[in-house]
Tab-separated table of C-alpha atoms (C1' of nucleotides) in Angstrom:
chain	number	residue	atom	x	y	z
G	501	MET	CA	113.114	-84.730	-47.258
G	502	ASN	CA	115.838	-84.502	-50.000
G	503	GLU	CA	114.585	-81.187	-51.375
G	504	PRO	CA	116.325	-78.208	-50.062
G	505	LEU	CA	114.155	-75.610	-48.394
G	506	TYR	CA	114.992	-72.789	-50.699
G	507	GLU	CA	113.795	-75.110	-53.608
G	508	LYS	CA	110.524	-75.710	-51.831
G	509	ILE	CA	109.974	-71.925	-51.352
G	510	TYR	CA	110.918	-71.419	-55.053
G	511	ARG	CA	108.434	-73.993	-56.250
G	512	THR	CA	105.677	-72.848	-53.828
G	513	ILE	CA	105.775	-69.213	-54.831
G	514	ARG	CA	106.363	-69.905	-58.539
G	515	ASP	CA	103.148	-72.083	-58.622
G	516	GLU	CA	101.182	-69.544	-56.694
G	517	ILE	CA	102.245	-66.870	-59.223
G	518	ILE	CA	101.407	-69.221	-62.063
G	519	SER	CA	98.056	-70.239	-60.646
G	520	GLY	CA	97.146	-66.562	-60.569
G	521	LYS	CA	97.012	-66.205	-56.797
G	522	TYR	CA	98.556	-62.811	-57.031
G	523	ARG	CA	97.453	-59.982	-59.258
G	524	ARG	CA	99.939	-58.408	-61.624
G	525	ASP	CA	101.881	-55.691	-59.947
G	526	SER	CA	100.577	-56.738	-56.543
G	527	THR	CA	103.099	-57.290	-54.000
G	528	LEU	CA	104.426	-60.436	-52.374
G	529	PRO	CA	104.678	-60.888	-48.541
G	530	SER	CA	107.936	-59.324	-47.275
G	531	GLU	CA	111.153	-61.312	-47.016
G	532	SER	CA	110.695	-61.425	-43.201
G	533	ALA	CA	107.155	-62.471	-43.586
G	534	LEU	CA	108.131	-65.300	-45.820
G	535	ALA	CA	110.885	-66.336	-43.506
G	536	ALA	CA	108.431	-66.743	-40.687
G	537	ILE	CA	105.892	-68.557	-42.891
G	538	PHE	CA	108.590	-71.182	-43.958
G	539	SER	CA	110.212	-71.105	-40.523
G	540	THR	CA	113.683	-70.056	-41.892
G	541	THR	CA	115.680	-66.968	-42.332
G	542	ARG	CA	115.730	-64.100	-44.820
G	543	VAL	CA	118.893	-65.596	-46.458
G	544	THR	CA	117.125	-68.767	-47.441
G	545	VAL	CA	114.095	-66.872	-48.617
G	546	ARG	CA	116.294	-64.514	-50.771
G	547	ASN	CA	117.809	-67.532	-52.400
G	548	ALA	CA	114.406	-68.420	-53.836
G	549	LEU	CA	113.340	-64.844	-54.508
G	550	THR	CA	116.509	-64.087	-56.425
G	551	ARG	CA	116.014	-67.035	-58.628
G	552	LEU	CA	112.428	-66.216	-59.260
G	553	SER	CA	113.500	-62.585	-60.198
G	554	SER	CA	116.280	-63.748	-62.540
G	555	GLU	CA	113.741	-66.135	-64.255
G	556	GLY	CA	111.307	-63.220	-64.813
G	557	TYR	CA	108.571	-64.094	-62.326
G	558	LEU	CA	109.263	-61.135	-60.061
G	559	TYR	CA	111.013	-57.882	-59.692
G	560	SER	CA	111.983	-56.063	-56.580
G	561	ILE	CA	112.196	-52.369	-55.465
G	562	ALA	CA	114.406	-51.627	-52.634
G	563	GLY	CA	112.346	-50.356	-49.691
G	564	LYS	CA	109.060	-51.434	-51.177
G	565	GLY	CA	108.904	-54.963	-51.835
G	566	TYR	CA	108.580	-57.691	-54.523
G	567	PHE	CA	106.134	-57.442	-57.378
G	568	ILE	CA	104.727	-59.920	-59.711
G	569	LYS	CA	105.781	-59.715	-63.298
G	570	ASN	CA	103.841	-61.048	-66.322
G	571	LYS	CA	106.071	-63.819	-67.631
G	572	LYS	CA	105.819	-64.312	-71.318
G	573	PHE	CA	105.902	-67.864	-72.639
G	574	ASN	CA	107.073	-67.092	-76.107
G	575	LYS	CA	110.737	-66.244	-75.847
G	576	TYR	CA	112.973	-68.609	-77.676
G	577	LEU	CA	116.646	-69.057	-77.558
G	578	PHE	CA	118.585	-69.898	-80.616
G	579	GLU	CA	122.160	-70.080	-81.601
G	580	PHE	CA	123.276	-68.036	-84.576
G	581	ASP	CA	126.545	-68.869	-86.145
G	582	GLU	CA	127.330	-67.498	-89.537
G	583	LYS	CA	128.460	-70.873	-90.713
G	584	LYS	CA	126.244	-73.241	-88.879
G	585	ILE	CA	123.027	-71.462	-89.715
G	586	LEU	CA	123.194	-73.235	-93.170
G	587	ASN	CA	121.753	-76.678	-93.494
G	588	SER	CA	125.138	-78.001	-94.581
G	589	ASN	CA	128.220	-76.391	-93.072
G	590	ILE	CA	130.254	-73.919	-95.032
G	591	ASP	CA	133.367	-75.698	-96.327
G	592	LYS	CA	134.984	-72.873	-98.178
G	593	SER	CA	134.957	-69.200	-98.205
G	594	LYS	CA	136.453	-66.784	-100.652
G	595	LEU	CA	137.547	-63.156	-99.950
G	596	ILE	CA	136.257	-60.945	-102.715
G	597	SER	CA	137.511	-57.614	-101.583
G	598	VAL	CA	138.632	-55.446	-98.697
G	599	GLU	CA	138.127	-51.726	-99.278
G	600	ILE	CA	138.011	-48.438	-97.386
G	601	ILE	CA	134.845	-46.657	-98.469
G	602	LYS	CA	132.590	-43.820	-97.546
G	603	PRO	CA	129.121	-44.828	-96.356
G	604	ASP	CA	125.963	-44.797	-98.673
G	605	VAL	CA	122.631	-44.233	-97.052
G	606	GLU	CA	122.127	-47.738	-95.789
G	607	LEU	CA	125.450	-47.793	-94.107
G	608	SER	CA	125.156	-44.345	-92.751
G	609	TYR	CA	121.804	-45.293	-91.256
G	610	ASN	CA	122.879	-48.616	-89.819
G	611	LEU	CA	126.215	-47.446	-88.318
G	612	ARG	CA	124.943	-43.987	-87.478
G	613	LEU	CA	127.941	-42.344	-89.232
G	614	PRO	CA	128.331	-39.113	-91.143
G	615	GLY	CA	129.074	-39.273	-94.856
G	616	ASN	CA	132.737	-38.482	-94.501
G	617	ARG	CA	133.693	-41.209	-92.085
G	618	ARG	CA	135.833	-44.040	-93.591
G	619	ILE	CA	134.575	-47.651	-93.397
G	620	VAL	CA	136.218	-50.856	-93.975
G	621	ALA	CA	134.229	-53.060	-96.202
G	622	ILE	CA	134.898	-56.768	-96.305
G	623	LYS	CA	133.126	-59.064	-98.793
G	624	ARG	CA	133.204	-62.726	-99.022
G	625	ILE	CA	131.511	-65.572	-100.728
G	626	LEU	CA	130.735	-68.741	-98.815
G	627	TYR	CA	130.633	-72.216	-100.399
G	628	VAL	CA	129.080	-75.627	-99.739
G	629	SER	CA	130.604	-78.279	-101.855
G	630	ASP	CA	131.819	-75.662	-104.416
G	631	LYS	CA	128.364	-74.138	-104.780
G	632	LYS	CA	127.925	-70.476	-103.851
G	633	VAL	CA	125.407	-70.316	-101.043
G	634	ALA	CA	125.939	-67.081	-99.098
G	635	TYR	CA	127.371	-63.541	-99.686
G	636	ASP	CA	128.867	-61.922	-96.616
G	637	GLU	CA	129.417	-58.168	-96.257
G	638	LYS	CA	130.944	-56.687	-93.122
G	639	TYR	CA	131.262	-53.065	-92.571
G	640	ILE	CA	133.362	-51.577	-89.654
G	641	PRO	CA	134.179	-47.892	-89.058
G	642	TYR	CA	137.974	-47.636	-89.690
G	643	PHE	CA	140.110	-47.076	-86.703
G	644	SER	CA	143.821	-47.146	-86.292
G	645	GLY	CA	145.386	-50.360	-85.133
G	646	MET	CA	142.751	-52.400	-86.974
G	647	PRO	CA	143.972	-55.528	-88.516
G	648	ILE	CA	143.422	-55.431	-92.361
G	649	ILE	CA	145.527	-58.471	-93.064
G	650	GLU	CA	143.544	-60.528	-95.672
G	651	SER	CA	144.562	-63.930	-94.066
G	652	GLU	CA	143.399	-62.778	-90.772
G	653	ILE	CA	140.155	-61.248	-91.975
G	654	ASN	CA	139.049	-64.558	-93.627
G	655	VAL	CA	138.832	-66.448	-90.389
G	656	THR	CA	137.592	-63.584	-88.144
G	657	ALA	CA	134.057	-63.440	-86.866
G	658	LEU	CA	132.505	-59.789	-86.797
G	659	HIS	CA	132.568	-59.478	-83.146
G	660	GLU	CA	136.242	-60.504	-82.969
G	661	MET	CA	137.264	-57.697	-85.371
G	662	VAL	CA	136.052	-55.021	-83.006
G	663	SER	CA	137.063	-56.861	-79.692
G	664	ASN	CA	140.314	-54.970	-79.422
G	665	LYS	CA	138.337	-51.664	-79.432
G	666	GLU	CA	135.567	-52.880	-77.248
G	667	PRO	CA	135.719	-55.586	-74.590
G	668	LEU	CA	133.770	-58.663	-75.680
G	669	TYR	CA	131.472	-58.844	-72.560
G	670	SER	CA	130.219	-55.322	-73.037
G	671	MET	CA	129.123	-55.798	-76.656
G	672	LYS	CA	125.597	-56.274	-77.561
G	673	LYS	CA	124.369	-57.841	-80.779
G	674	LYS	CA	121.122	-57.409	-82.695
G	675	LEU	CA	119.838	-59.719	-85.555
G	676	ALA	CA	117.159	-59.103	-88.112
G	677	ILE	CA	116.270	-61.903	-90.418
G	678	ASN	CA	113.947	-61.574	-93.297
G	679	VAL	CA	113.368	-62.300	-96.918
G	680	VAL	CA	114.094	-59.676	-99.750
G	681	LYS	CA	114.464	-59.549	-103.422
G	682	SER	CA	118.071	-59.841	-104.544
G	683	SER	CA	119.842	-56.526	-105.250
G	684	GLU	CA	121.867	-55.822	-108.363
G	685	GLU	CA	125.038	-56.656	-106.446
G	686	VAL	CA	123.655	-59.950	-105.087
G	687	MET	CA	122.461	-60.897	-108.540
G	688	LYS	CA	125.899	-60.443	-109.956
G	689	ILE	CA	127.459	-62.596	-107.174
G	690	PHE	CA	124.982	-65.539	-107.668
G	691	ASP	CA	124.672	-65.180	-111.446
G	692	PHE	CA	120.957	-64.535	-111.240
G	693	ASN	CA	119.293	-63.430	-114.472
G	694	GLN	CA	116.439	-61.897	-112.619
G	695	PRO	CA	115.673	-60.852	-109.070
G	696	GLN	CA	114.997	-63.741	-106.699
G	697	SER	CA	113.938	-64.050	-103.040
G	698	VAL	CA	116.933	-64.473	-100.730
G	699	PHE	CA	117.531	-64.472	-97.049
G	700	LYS	CA	118.976	-61.372	-95.423
G	701	VAL	CA	120.529	-61.658	-91.994
G	702	GLU	CA	121.613	-58.279	-90.669
G	703	GLN	CA	123.887	-58.286	-87.626
G	704	THR	CA	124.515	-55.160	-85.652
G	705	ILE	CA	127.134	-54.976	-82.946
G	706	LEU	CA	126.437	-52.277	-80.336
G	707	ASP	CA	128.513	-50.872	-77.487
G	708	GLU	CA	127.215	-50.441	-74.035
G	709	ASP	CA	125.365	-47.345	-74.876
G	710	ASN	CA	123.699	-49.039	-77.868
G	711	GLU	CA	125.849	-47.128	-80.437
G	712	PRO	CA	126.520	-49.338	-83.492
G	713	ILE	CA	130.131	-50.335	-83.849
G	714	ALA	CA	129.945	-52.829	-86.664
G	715	TRP	CA	127.245	-54.039	-89.025
G	716	SER	CA	127.194	-56.988	-91.311
G	717	LYS	CA	124.800	-58.251	-94.010
G	718	LEU	CA	124.684	-61.884	-94.944
G	719	THR	CA	122.639	-62.912	-97.964
G	720	TYR	CA	121.768	-66.617	-98.095
G	721	LEU	CA	120.361	-68.602	-101.002
G	722	MET	CA	116.927	-70.096	-100.216
G	723	ASP	CA	116.957	-73.814	-99.308
G	724	TYR	CA	120.106	-73.443	-97.481
G	725	PHE	CA	118.725	-71.935	-94.384
G	726	LYS	CA	117.637	-73.472	-91.103
G	727	ILE	CA	117.151	-72.182	-87.572
G	728	GLU	CA	116.465	-74.388	-84.525
G	729	ALA	CA	115.410	-72.866	-81.231
G	730	ARG	CA	114.275	-73.866	-77.808
G	731	LEU	CA	111.916	-72.027	-75.534
G	732	GLN	CA	113.862	-70.129	-72.812
G	733	LEU	CA	112.043	-70.797	-69.524
G	734	ASN	CA	114.245	-71.559	-66.602
G	735	LYS	CA	117.619	-69.968	-65.952
R	792	MET	CA	133.248	-47.048	-52.486
R	793	ASN	CA	129.647	-47.416	-53.766
R	794	GLU	CA	130.197	-50.726	-55.470
R	795	PRO	CA	129.095	-53.692	-53.468
R	796	LEU	CA	131.908	-56.109	-52.662
R	797	TYR	CA	130.176	-59.091	-54.352
R	798	GLU	CA	129.891	-56.953	-57.556
R	799	LYS	CA	133.647	-56.182	-57.370
R	800	ILE	CA	134.337	-60.038	-56.960
R	801	TYR	CA	132.049	-60.686	-59.815
R	802	ARG	CA	133.832	-58.209	-62.160
R	803	THR	CA	137.314	-59.240	-61.095
R	804	ILE	CA	136.679	-62.922	-61.821
R	805	ARG	CA	134.743	-62.302	-64.944
R	806	ASP	CA	137.480	-60.163	-66.389
R	807	GLU	CA	140.118	-62.742	-65.421
R	808	ILE	CA	138.162	-65.379	-67.208
R	809	ILE	CA	137.581	-63.173	-70.350
R	810	SER	CA	141.308	-62.160	-70.491
R	811	GLY	CA	142.217	-65.837	-70.528
R	812	LYS	CA	143.983	-66.003	-67.167
R	813	TYR	CA	142.446	-69.544	-66.745
R	814	ARG	CA	142.532	-72.318	-69.109
R	815	ARG	CA	139.343	-73.932	-70.130
R	816	ASP	CA	138.252	-76.638	-67.591
R	817	SER	CA	140.843	-75.469	-65.140
R	818	THR	CA	139.696	-74.727	-61.656
R	819	LEU	CA	139.129	-71.550	-59.731
R	820	PRO	CA	140.583	-70.962	-56.258
R	821	SER	CA	138.135	-72.470	-53.798
R	822	GLU	CA	135.329	-70.397	-52.167
R	823	SER	CA	137.233	-70.223	-48.932
R	824	ALA	CA	140.428	-69.175	-50.763
R	825	LEU	CA	138.487	-66.486	-52.662
R	826	ALA	CA	136.971	-65.319	-49.350
R	827	ALA	CA	140.454	-64.938	-47.874
R	828	ILE	CA	141.663	-63.131	-50.976
R	829	PHE	CA	138.829	-60.619	-50.874
R	830	SER	CA	138.755	-60.482	-47.018
R	831	THR	CA	135.224	-61.444	-46.840
R	832	THR	CA	133.177	-64.697	-46.253
R	833	ARG	CA	132.051	-67.599	-48.401
R	834	VAL	CA	128.511	-66.204	-48.628
R	835	THR	CA	129.594	-63.009	-50.382
R	836	VAL	CA	131.920	-64.986	-52.664
R	837	ARG	CA	129.135	-67.363	-53.464
R	838	ASN	CA	126.896	-64.408	-54.430
R	839	ALA	CA	129.418	-63.499	-57.216
R	840	LEU	CA	130.036	-67.176	-58.186
R	841	THR	CA	126.430	-68.020	-58.466
R	842	ARG	CA	125.882	-65.023	-60.807
R	843	LEU	CA	128.938	-66.073	-62.946
R	844	SER	CA	127.581	-69.668	-63.126
R	845	SER	CA	124.096	-68.538	-64.286
R	846	GLU	CA	125.634	-66.327	-66.880
R	847	GLY	CA	127.550	-69.295	-68.245
R	848	TYR	CA	131.131	-68.342	-67.300
R	849	LEU	CA	131.485	-71.103	-64.815
R	850	TYR	CA	130.067	-74.405	-63.593
R	851	SER	CA	130.586	-76.117	-60.292
R	852	ILE	CA	130.894	-79.678	-59.048
R	853	ALA	CA	130.147	-80.341	-55.441
R	854	GLY	CA	133.236	-81.727	-53.662
R	855	LYS	CA	135.543	-80.646	-56.524
R	856	GLY	CA	135.314	-76.910	-57.268
R	857	TYR	CA	134.440	-74.347	-59.855
R	858	PHE	CA	135.516	-74.793	-63.512
R	859	ILE	CA	135.762	-72.352	-66.466
R	860	LYS	CA	133.294	-72.792	-69.175
R	861	ASN	CA	133.798	-71.667	-72.758
R	862	LYS	CA	131.162	-68.918	-72.986
R	863	LYS	CA	129.689	-68.709	-76.407
R	864	PHE	CA	128.931	-65.372	-77.838
R	865	ASN	CA	126.406	-66.511	-80.357
R	866	LYS	CA	123.219	-67.178	-78.473
R	867	TYR	CA	120.438	-64.970	-79.410
R	868	LEU	CA	117.018	-64.447	-77.840
R	869	PHE	CA	114.054	-63.860	-79.917
R	870	GLU	CA	110.384	-63.719	-79.510
R	871	PHE	CA	108.162	-65.976	-81.462
R	872	ASP	CA	104.479	-65.314	-81.812
R	873	GLU	CA	102.389	-67.011	-84.445
R	874	LYS	CA	100.862	-63.680	-85.332
R	875	LYS	CA	103.590	-61.315	-84.637
R	876	ILE	CA	106.292	-62.933	-86.771
R	877	LEU	CA	104.646	-61.606	-89.899
R	878	ASN	CA	105.602	-58.179	-91.079
R	879	SER	CA	102.222	-56.946	-90.885
R	880	ASN	CA	100.036	-58.428	-88.111
R	881	ILE	CA	97.371	-60.988	-88.909
R	882	ASP	CA	94.041	-59.225	-88.928
R	883	LYS	CA	91.741	-62.232	-89.746
R	884	SER	CA	91.955	-65.981	-89.433
R	885	LYS	CA	89.587	-68.580	-90.817
R	886	LEU	CA	89.026	-72.006	-89.457
R	887	ILE	CA	89.220	-74.616	-92.192
R	888	SER	CA	88.693	-77.824	-90.449
R	889	VAL	CA	88.803	-79.611	-87.133
R	890	GLU	CA	89.053	-83.316	-87.516
R	891	ILE	CA	89.977	-86.468	-85.554
R	892	ILE	CA	92.530	-88.379	-87.620
R	893	LYS	CA	95.011	-91.219	-87.449
R	894	PRO	CA	98.646	-90.083	-87.811
R	895	ASP	CA	100.557	-90.376	-91.003
R	896	VAL	CA	104.231	-90.983	-90.953
R	897	GLU	CA	105.156	-87.187	-90.359
R	898	LEU	CA	102.682	-87.010	-87.416
R	899	SER	CA	103.747	-90.417	-86.072
R	900	TYR	CA	107.322	-89.314	-86.038
R	901	ASN	CA	106.830	-85.789	-84.659
R	902	LEU	CA	104.367	-86.907	-81.963
R	903	ARG	CA	105.941	-90.252	-81.353
R	904	LEU	CA	102.605	-91.920	-81.491
R	905	PRO	CA	101.513	-95.356	-82.858
R	906	GLY	CA	99.317	-95.470	-85.933
R	907	ASN	CA	96.201	-96.228	-84.047
R	908	ARG	CA	96.235	-93.236	-81.675
R	909	ARG	CA	93.602	-90.531	-82.495
R	910	ILE	CA	94.785	-87.033	-83.144
R	911	VAL	CA	92.836	-83.603	-83.234
R	912	ALA	CA	93.832	-81.908	-86.533
R	913	ILE	CA	93.074	-78.169	-86.532
R	914	LYS	CA	93.683	-76.155	-89.778
R	915	ARG	CA	93.352	-72.497	-90.246
R	916	ILE	CA	94.325	-69.756	-92.849
R	917	LEU	CA	95.669	-66.430	-91.672
R	918	TYR	CA	95.055	-63.255	-93.498
R	919	VAL	CA	96.611	-59.843	-93.751
R	920	SER	CA	94.178	-57.350	-95.334
R	921	ASP	CA	92.235	-60.102	-97.026
R	922	LYS	CA	95.299	-61.778	-98.496
R	923	LYS	CA	96.069	-65.382	-97.456
R	924	VAL	CA	99.650	-65.237	-95.962
R	925	ALA	CA	99.854	-68.366	-93.805
R	926	TYR	CA	98.543	-71.768	-93.201
R	927	ASP	CA	98.391	-73.168	-89.756
R	928	GLU	CA	98.072	-76.837	-88.835
R	929	LYS	CA	97.954	-78.025	-85.250
R	930	TYR	CA	98.061	-81.643	-84.190
R	931	ILE	CA	97.230	-82.623	-80.602
R	932	PRO	CA	96.691	-86.231	-79.352
R	933	TYR	CA	93.183	-86.480	-78.468
R	934	PHE	CA	92.442	-86.850	-74.804
R	935	SER	CA	89.095	-86.718	-73.044
R	936	GLY	CA	88.130	-83.363	-71.530
R	937	MET	CA	89.661	-81.569	-74.458
R	938	PRO	CA	87.843	-78.600	-75.820
R	939	ILE	CA	86.874	-79.019	-79.412
R	940	ILE	CA	84.576	-76.069	-79.582
R	941	GLU	CA	85.254	-74.187	-82.801
R	942	SER	CA	84.872	-70.647	-81.367
R	943	GLU	CA	87.448	-71.468	-78.715
R	944	ILE	CA	89.876	-73.103	-80.967
R	945	ASN	CA	90.209	-70.166	-83.211
R	946	VAL	CA	91.604	-67.949	-80.450
R	947	THR	CA	93.636	-70.512	-78.621
R	948	ALA	CA	97.513	-70.751	-78.947
R	949	LEU	CA	99.007	-74.216	-79.157
R	950	HIS	CA	100.545	-74.199	-75.644
R	951	GLU	CA	97.092	-73.177	-74.204
R	952	MET	CA	95.229	-76.098	-75.682
R	953	VAL	CA	97.259	-78.588	-73.855
R	954	SER	CA	97.720	-76.502	-70.670
R	955	ASN	CA	94.896	-78.211	-68.845
R	956	LYS	CA	96.710	-81.627	-69.323
R	957	GLU	CA	100.196	-80.276	-68.493
R	958	PRO	CA	101.003	-77.255	-66.290
R	959	LEU	CA	102.488	-74.426	-68.421
R	960	TYR	CA	105.715	-73.980	-66.469
R	961	SER	CA	106.767	-77.509	-67.143
R	962	MET	CA	106.252	-77.327	-70.828
R	963	LYS	CA	109.161	-77.002	-73.139
R	964	LYS	CA	108.978	-75.788	-76.758
R	965	LYS	CA	111.061	-76.400	-79.806
R	966	LEU	CA	111.138	-74.475	-82.961
R	967	ALA	CA	112.530	-75.358	-86.397
R	968	ILE	CA	112.331	-72.707	-89.140
R	969	ASN	CA	113.325	-73.424	-92.714
R	970	VAL	CA	112.402	-73.117	-96.245
R	971	VAL	CA	110.763	-75.948	-98.209
R	972	LYS	CA	108.939	-76.329	-101.490
R	973	SER	CA	105.139	-76.158	-101.031
R	974	SER	CA	103.288	-79.458	-100.680
R	975	GLU	CA	100.226	-80.424	-102.607
R	976	GLU	CA	98.046	-79.342	-99.711
R	977	VAL	CA	99.761	-75.913	-99.375
R	978	MET	CA	99.540	-75.316	-103.055
R	979	LYS	CA	95.775	-75.898	-102.955
R	980	ILE	CA	95.460	-73.388	-99.995
R	981	PHE	CA	97.463	-70.669	-101.606
R	982	ASP	CA	96.149	-71.387	-105.206
R	983	PHE	CA	99.746	-72.050	-106.431
R	984	ASN	CA	99.937	-73.454	-110.057
R	985	GLN	CA	103.378	-74.896	-109.259
R	986	PRO	CA	105.474	-75.582	-106.304
R	987	GLN	CA	106.947	-72.557	-104.711
R	988	SER	CA	109.295	-71.857	-101.772
R	989	VAL	CA	107.651	-71.197	-98.468
R	990	PHE	CA	108.541	-70.895	-94.837
R	991	LYS	CA	107.841	-73.726	-92.554
R	992	VAL	CA	107.856	-73.081	-88.888
R	993	GLU	CA	107.561	-76.263	-86.841
R	994	GLN	CA	106.685	-75.934	-83.231
R	995	THR	CA	106.830	-78.903	-80.851
R	996	ILE	CA	105.602	-78.776	-77.261
R	997	LEU	CA	107.314	-81.242	-74.965
R	998	ASP	CA	106.565	-82.248	-71.432
R	999	GLU	CA	109.182	-82.464	-68.762
R	1000	ASP	CA	110.532	-85.731	-70.019
R	1001	ASN	CA	110.904	-84.397	-73.596
R	1002	GLU	CA	107.899	-86.355	-74.755
R	1003	PRO	CA	106.075	-84.426	-77.483
R	1004	ILE	CA	102.493	-83.456	-76.475
R	1005	ALA	CA	101.627	-81.252	-79.441
R	1006	TRP	CA	103.060	-80.374	-82.744
R	1007	SER	CA	102.181	-77.540	-85.121
R	1008	LYS	CA	103.262	-76.572	-88.677
R	1009	LEU	CA	102.948	-73.046	-89.851
R	1010	THR	CA	103.497	-72.266	-93.550
R	1011	TYR	CA	104.200	-68.689	-94.368
R	1012	LEU	CA	104.319	-67.028	-97.692
R	1013	MET	CA	107.705	-65.504	-98.430
R	1014	ASP	CA	107.908	-61.771	-98.053
R	1015	TYR	CA	105.724	-62.019	-94.957
R	1016	PHE	CA	108.338	-63.252	-92.618
R	1017	LYS	CA	110.674	-61.369	-90.211
R	1018	ILE	CA	112.552	-62.302	-87.110
R	1019	GLU	CA	114.381	-59.869	-84.754
R	1020	ALA	CA	116.641	-61.070	-82.063
R	1021	ARG	CA	119.115	-59.855	-79.508
R	1022	LEU	CA	122.187	-61.434	-78.147
R	1023	GLN	CA	121.688	-62.992	-74.821
R	1024	LEU	CA	124.622	-62.016	-72.715
R	1025	ASN	CA	123.824	-61.220	-69.024
R	1026	LYS	CA	121.227	-62.781	-66.934
B	1462	DC	C1'	109.043	-43.319	-37.799
B	1463	DA	C1'	108.771	-48.418	-38.774
B	1464	DG	C1'	109.118	-51.492	-42.721
B	1465	DT	C1'	111.418	-52.894	-46.855
B	1466	DG	C1'	115.078	-54.798	-49.754
B	1467	DG	C1'	120.400	-54.776	-50.253
B	1468	DT	C1'	124.525	-56.193	-48.212
B	1469	DC	C1'	127.436	-58.661	-45.175
B	1470	DT	C1'	129.503	-61.508	-41.045
B	1471	DA	C1'	130.887	-65.578	-38.584
B	1472	DG	C1'	129.840	-69.333	-37.789
B	1473	DA	C1'	127.612	-74.455	-38.606
B	1474	DC	C1'	126.649	-79.315	-40.704
B	1475	DC	C1'	126.187	-82.117	-44.738
B	1476	DA	C1'	127.366	-85.008	-48.930
B	1477	DC	C1'	130.723	-85.674	-52.033
B	1478	DC	C1'	135.548	-86.158	-53.903
B	1479	DA	C1'	140.487	-87.376	-53.962
B	1480	DT	C1'	144.021	-89.405	-51.623
D	529	DT	C1'	140.943	-87.944	-43.926
D	530	DG	C1'	140.952	-83.071	-45.386
D	531	DG	C1'	139.069	-80.253	-48.830
D	532	DT	C1'	135.220	-78.856	-51.759
D	533	DG	C1'	130.678	-76.964	-52.782
D	534	DG	C1'	125.558	-77.057	-50.988
D	535	DT	C1'	122.727	-75.608	-47.520
D	536	DC	C1'	121.313	-72.961	-43.565
D	537	DT	C1'	121.350	-69.999	-39.097
D	538	DA	C1'	120.903	-65.774	-36.435
D	539	DG	C1'	122.211	-62.079	-36.271
D	540	DA	C1'	123.888	-56.905	-38.162
D	541	DC	C1'	123.881	-52.174	-40.419
D	542	DC	C1'	122.486	-49.558	-44.510
D	543	DA	C1'	119.474	-46.711	-47.922
D	544	DC	C1'	115.263	-46.176	-49.251
D	545	DT	C1'	110.053	-45.666	-49.212
D	546	DG	C1'	105.530	-44.436	-47.115
D	547	DC	C1'	103.335	-42.517	-43.519
DNA sequence: CAGTGGTCTAGACCACCAT
DNA sequence: TGGTGGTCTAGACCACTGC
C-alpha cells in the first residue's frame, strides 16, 4: 500500500459524508473510536479530521465532538488585480489629481467617517494602447506619516498605501462588482455625450474589526472586462 | 500563557516571512532546528508549518526543506449561483427546448468533442417579475442513463446533471465572465432590434483529469448583474 | 463523573536529497 | 552517508461538556 493511512481515513470519511451516511449536524464517532476502527492512534485520525475541517466538511466543538457541515459546491476563487482584470493589460496610467477632501455621503458611508474627517483622494486614468479604459478613484482617511508623493502613489496598490498603518496579514478586503450608468464625473473622463453602462468595481479594505480603512472605486469601460475563476474545493 | 505553543510558532514564523526576513525561495531552518529553537518537538513545529503551508506562506519538498512562497494578496473568494448572481432573484424560469444535437465549433472546442458526438442541449429563459433577464444554455455530452425528463431538468443545476456520471467531490468548475455583443440567437430571445452588450458567464465542469464533462453559457442582461467577494487570506 | 477534543512529548522508521 | 521532510506510535495532561 502506497497510500498513507491518514489519507485513507480522510477519503473514507469524506466519501461517507458525501454519500449522505451522516445527517447534517449529526456527530462523527469520537477520535478514539475512529482510532480503534482504523487500528491506529488519535494523532493519525486527527491528521485526517483536521484536513476535513479545513476543507469545510466538518467542524468540531471541544468536549463534544465532530459535526457534519453542509459543504457548498458553489464557491469560486478568482484573482483580482486592478490591472490584470482587463482583457489587455494596462500599459499606461496617468495621475489626474491628489487632493485632501471632506467626505460626501457615499464616502462617509463606505468609510464610516464623520463629515469633518479629512480624506486623501487619488484619481487616475488607466490606458490600453493610448485608449482610456478605466478610471481609478482611491479614498483613504488621512493620517500623519502617509506618503503623498505623486511618483510613489502612481505605482502603489490600495492595500500597500495603508500597510504601514495596518499589518498586511490582518487586512481584509471586500469586492463588489456590478454595472451602473456612468456618473457626470465619469462621463467627463471618458468624453461620453450621454450616460452609458460601465463596470463599477468597489474595493473596501477592512481592519481586523471589520472597520473600513480604505475604499476605492474602479470604473471600467465595457468590453474591457474579464474575470476567470475556478471552483474552490480542496485546500 | 494561554496561547498554545504551535500558535506562537505559527505567528513568529509568519511575521518573519511578512517582514521580509527570508528571501523568496530561501529555506527555513529545518523542523528539528525549529524544534530546538522553540524547545519542543517536531510534531508541534509541524503543526505550525502545516498551517503556514496551507495558507500559502510556505511550500515543502521532502528531503530538502521548507521554502518561502510569495503570498499573493489578490485572491478573492466569491459565491456563484446561477440564480443568486442577479440583483433580484429569479422568480420564474421557462424551458425553451431540450434537443439532442451535434456540436458546432464553439461546443466542439469547449467540450473537446468530435463532430459526430451527440450532445444534449437545454435552453431556458429566466425571469424577474415577468421580465426576461437571462438566457441559459446547458450542453452535456449524451450518455445512456441520463435523465431527460423536462420537469426534472428545469430544477437541476449543471453539476447535478452529471453527478451520477462523476462523483461530486471530484468535479472541478471553471468560470469565465465577460461582456460580449449579443448574438443573433440572444437578440431573438430578448427581442433586441440591434446588437447590445450583454454578460456572458461560461461555466465548464471538468473531471479529475481536467477533461470537460459539461459546459453552460448564461447570458444576462446588463443592470441585472452583481458579484460580491471577500479576500481569501486565512484557511 | 467519564468522555470529548486540544495540546504536547519522545521517540521511531521511511524515502528522498545532496555530497 | 547524514540531513530532510513524511508518516506513525503510545503514551500524557488539560479544559470543557453532559450526566
